[in-house]
mmCIF file of C-alpha atoms in Angstrom:
data_model
loop_
_atom_site.group_PDB
_atom_site.id
_atom_site.type_symbol
_atom_site.label_atom_id
_atom_site.label_comp_id
_atom_site.label_asym_id
_atom_site.label_seq_id
_atom_site.Cartn_x
_atom_site.Cartn_y
_atom_site.Cartn_z
ATOM 1 C CA MET A 23 0.111 0.009 -0.063
ATOM 2 C CA GLN A 24 1.223 3.421 -0.804
ATOM 3 C CA ALA A 25 0.745 6.981 0.657
ATOM 4 C CA ARG A 26 -1.764 7.962 -2.200
ATOM 5 C CA ASP A 27 -3.940 4.818 -1.179
ATOM 6 C CA ILE A 28 -4.693 6.309 2.184
ATOM 7 C CA ALA A 29 -4.287 10.019 1.846
ATOM 8 C CA VAL A 30 -7.268 12.033 2.281
ATOM 9 C CA ASN A 31 -8.271 15.628 1.746
ATOM 10 C CA LEU A 32 -8.161 17.632 4.913
ATOM 11 C CA PRO A 33 -8.927 21.482 5.586
ATOM 12 C CA THR A 34 -5.739 23.565 5.589
ATOM 13 C CA VAL A 35 -4.895 27.066 6.523
ATOM 14 C CA THR A 36 -2.732 29.727 5.320
ATOM 15 C CA ALA A 37 -0.284 31.974 7.119
ATOM 16 C CA ASP A 38 -2.823 34.825 6.469
ATOM 17 C CA ASP A 39 -5.658 33.014 8.513
ATOM 18 C CA PRO A 40 -6.627 34.171 11.849
ATOM 19 C CA VAL A 41 -4.987 31.743 14.824
ATOM 20 C CA THR A 42 -8.863 31.465 15.961
ATOM 21 C CA LYS A 43 -9.664 29.966 12.470
ATOM 22 C CA ALA A 44 -6.849 27.418 12.722
ATOM 23 C CA VAL A 45 -7.895 26.329 16.251
ATOM 24 C CA ARG A 46 -11.656 25.918 14.973
ATOM 25 C CA VAL A 47 -10.692 24.029 11.660
ATOM 26 C CA MET A 48 -8.715 21.685 13.749
ATOM 27 C CA ALA A 49 -11.209 21.203 16.455
ATOM 28 C CA VAL A 50 -14.235 20.911 14.122
ATOM 29 C CA GLY A 51 -12.385 18.595 11.795
ATOM 30 C CA ARG A 52 -11.272 16.599 14.956
ATOM 31 C CA LEU A 53 -7.774 16.775 13.296
ATOM 32 C CA PRO A 54 -4.353 15.943 14.824
ATOM 33 C CA GLY A 55 -2.622 19.023 13.429
ATOM 34 C CA LEU A 56 -3.039 21.402 10.474
ATOM 35 C CA ILE A 57 -1.180 21.955 7.168
ATOM 36 C CA VAL A 58 -0.170 25.475 6.403
ATOM 37 C CA VAL A 59 -0.074 26.226 2.814
ATOM 38 C CA ASP A 60 1.181 29.056 0.663
ATOM 39 C CA ASP A 61 -0.871 30.719 -2.193
ATOM 40 C CA ALA A 62 0.029 28.046 -4.512
ATOM 41 C CA GLY A 63 -1.464 25.199 -2.467
ATOM 42 C CA ARG A 64 2.267 23.843 -1.455
ATOM 43 C CA PRO A 65 2.722 23.086 2.324
ATOM 44 C CA ARG A 66 4.645 25.633 4.126
ATOM 45 C CA THR A 67 4.688 23.614 7.495
ATOM 46 C CA VAL A 68 2.978 20.903 9.187
ATOM 47 C CA LEU A 69 1.729 21.691 12.676
ATOM 48 C CA PRO A 70 0.893 19.123 15.065
ATOM 49 C CA GLY A 71 -1.958 19.865 17.421
ATOM 50 C CA THR A 72 0.214 20.874 20.313
ATOM 51 C CA GLN A 73 1.857 23.488 18.096
ATOM 52 C CA VAL A 74 -1.607 24.929 17.051
ATOM 53 C CA LEU A 75 -2.566 25.069 20.607
ATOM 54 C CA ARG A 76 0.849 27.045 21.229
ATOM 55 C CA LEU A 77 -0.056 29.461 18.465
ATOM 56 C CA ALA A 78 -3.401 30.254 20.637
ATOM 57 C CA ILE A 79 -1.498 30.706 24.138
ATOM 58 C CA PRO A 80 0.057 34.380 24.405
ATOM 59 C CA GLU A 81 3.722 33.887 25.178
ATOM 60 C CA SER A 82 3.527 35.584 28.424
ATOM 61 C CA TYR A 83 1.356 32.605 29.774
ATOM 62 C CA GLN A 84 3.727 30.069 28.268
ATOM 63 C CA ALA A 85 6.623 31.551 29.975
ATOM 64 C CA ASP A 86 5.043 31.766 33.433
ATOM 65 C CA PRO A 87 2.819 29.160 34.620
ATOM 66 C CA ALA A 88 2.065 31.172 37.864
ATOM 67 C CA LEU A 89 0.614 33.826 35.647
ATOM 68 C CA CYS A 90 -2.066 31.102 34.412
ATOM 69 C CA ARG A 91 -2.912 30.503 37.899
ATOM 70 C CA ALA A 92 -3.598 33.979 38.423
ATOM 71 C CA VAL A 93 -6.398 33.994 35.775
ATOM 72 C CA ASP A 94 -9.994 33.358 37.137
ATOM 73 C CA GLU A 95 -11.630 30.327 35.557
ATOM 74 C CA SER A 96 -14.176 32.086 33.500
ATOM 75 C CA HIS A 97 -11.446 34.159 31.758
ATOM 76 C CA ALA A 98 -9.016 31.227 31.507
ATOM 77 C CA ASP A 99 -11.663 29.271 29.322
ATOM 78 C CA LEU A 100 -11.812 32.074 26.828
ATOM 79 C CA PHE A 101 -7.999 32.806 26.481
ATOM 80 C CA TRP A 102 -7.792 31.757 22.852
ATOM 81 C CA GLN A 103 -10.559 34.067 21.883
ATOM 82 C CA GLU A 104 -8.532 37.206 22.921
ATOM 83 C CA LEU A 105 -5.995 36.682 20.205
ATOM 84 C CA GLY A 106 -7.672 39.520 18.162
ATOM 85 C CA ASN A 107 -6.257 39.755 14.546
ATOM 86 C CA LEU A 108 -3.215 37.594 15.255
ATOM 87 C CA THR A 109 -2.551 35.544 12.130
ATOM 88 C CA VAL A 110 -0.918 32.038 11.930
ATOM 89 C CA GLY A 111 1.915 33.620 10.209
ATOM 90 C CA ASP A 112 2.238 36.119 13.162
ATOM 91 C CA CYS A 113 2.811 33.235 15.476
ATOM 92 C CA LEU A 114 5.127 30.991 13.122
ATOM 93 C CA PRO A 115 8.838 31.126 14.034
ATOM 94 C CA SER A 116 10.651 33.157 11.619
ATOM 95 C CA GLN A 117 12.148 29.738 10.199
ATOM 96 C CA PRO A 118 9.200 27.309 10.483
ATOM 97 C CA ALA A 119 10.079 23.736 10.579
ATOM 98 C CA ARG A 120 10.392 22.067 7.252
ATOM 99 C CA PRO A 121 6.897 20.537 6.390
ATOM 100 C CA VAL A 122 6.558 16.813 6.916
ATOM 101 C CA LEU A 123 6.161 15.558 3.306
ATOM 102 C CA VAL A 124 6.013 12.432 1.294
ATOM 103 C CA GLN A 125 5.581 11.612 -2.225
ATOM 104 C CA PRO A 126 2.322 9.572 -3.313
ATOM 105 C CA ASP A 127 4.504 6.420 -3.904
ATOM 106 C CA ALA A 128 5.795 6.244 -0.374
ATOM 107 C CA ASN A 129 5.114 3.022 1.340
ATOM 108 C CA LEU A 130 3.482 2.949 4.715
ATOM 109 C CA LEU A 131 6.614 2.030 6.682
ATOM 110 C CA GLU A 132 8.241 5.164 5.065
ATOM 111 C CA VAL A 133 5.228 7.250 6.395
ATOM 112 C CA ALA A 134 5.438 5.575 9.653
ATOM 113 C CA ALA A 135 9.103 5.976 10.139
ATOM 114 C CA LEU A 136 8.720 9.622 9.175
ATOM 115 C CA MET A 137 5.913 10.330 11.670
ATOM 116 C CA ALA A 138 7.845 8.615 14.374
ATOM 117 C CA ARG A 139 11.275 10.384 13.567
ATOM 118 C CA LEU A 140 9.673 13.788 13.358
ATOM 119 C CA ARG A 141 6.990 13.327 16.071
ATOM 120 C CA SER A 142 4.276 14.238 13.615
ATOM 121 C CA PRO A 143 0.698 12.926 13.767
ATOM 122 C CA LEU A 144 0.122 14.417 10.225
ATOM 123 C CA VAL A 145 1.979 13.968 6.941
ATOM 124 C CA ALA A 146 1.258 16.047 3.801
ATOM 125 C CA VAL A 147 1.292 14.133 0.555
ATOM 126 C CA ILE A 148 2.677 16.149 -2.420
ATOM 127 C CA ASP A 149 2.895 15.722 -6.075
ATOM 128 C CA ARG A 150 6.094 16.335 -8.145
ATOM 129 C CA ASP A 151 5.685 20.008 -8.092
ATOM 130 C CA GLY A 152 5.099 20.319 -4.437
ATOM 131 C CA THR A 153 1.492 20.912 -4.468
ATOM 132 C CA LEU A 154 -0.565 19.340 -1.659
ATOM 133 C CA ILE A 155 -2.843 16.399 -2.948
ATOM 134 C CA GLY A 156 -3.706 14.822 0.302
ATOM 135 C CA ALA A 157 -2.538 14.169 4.159
ATOM 136 C CA ILE A 158 -2.247 11.155 6.098
ATOM 137 C CA THR A 159 -3.224 11.365 9.993
ATOM 138 C CA LEU A 160 -1.748 8.967 12.515
ATOM 139 C CA ALA A 161 -5.129 7.540 13.171
ATOM 140 C CA ARG A 162 -5.621 6.792 9.339
ATOM 141 C CA LEU A 163 -2.076 5.165 9.088
ATOM 142 C CA LEU A 164 -2.600 2.957 12.047
ATOM 143 C CA THR A 165 -6.112 1.927 10.937
ATOM 144 C CA SER A 166 -4.551 1.064 7.559
ATOM 145 C CA LEU A 167 -1.820 -0.953 9.314
ATOM 146 C CA ALA A 168 -4.103 -2.678 11.329
ATOM 147 C CA VAL A 169 -6.523 -3.976 8.580
ATOM 148 C CA VAL A 170 -3.906 -4.995 5.988
ATOM 149 C CA GLY A 171 -2.310 -8.390 6.752
ATOM 150 C CA PRO A 172 -0.106 -10.720 4.725
ATOM 151 C CA GLY A 173 -1.689 -11.484 1.357
ATOM 152 C CA ASP A 174 -4.264 -8.602 1.632
#
């Protein structure tokens, strides 16, 4: 089985999208992360869910856990909605990590090894010119491995 056989279309975001949209896209789609694409549809970076969450948490709270405890519960539940006009691009490092990519003909072992090595629950499948053609989630990979046996 190859990457193209298990890749699915998932929603993506761009660097210009608001962080709040990125959080909502991931939550509504129950995605393990997001693929950030450029204007041509090529993956710019792949963000595991924990990194998407990190985009939504103001740096002051990440740097000082005591500050988090000082916020009352009703406001603590709404922190991510206070991001204003912050975009995904505003929150990405100046040199984002290279996207986690595979070609459509990659076998499942290659996909699994890449996910494990880079600790990414999401891999972008790209064609020869680098355009996104689908994605493989960790759940989709594990399901595919579990249902395929010798001779299948």
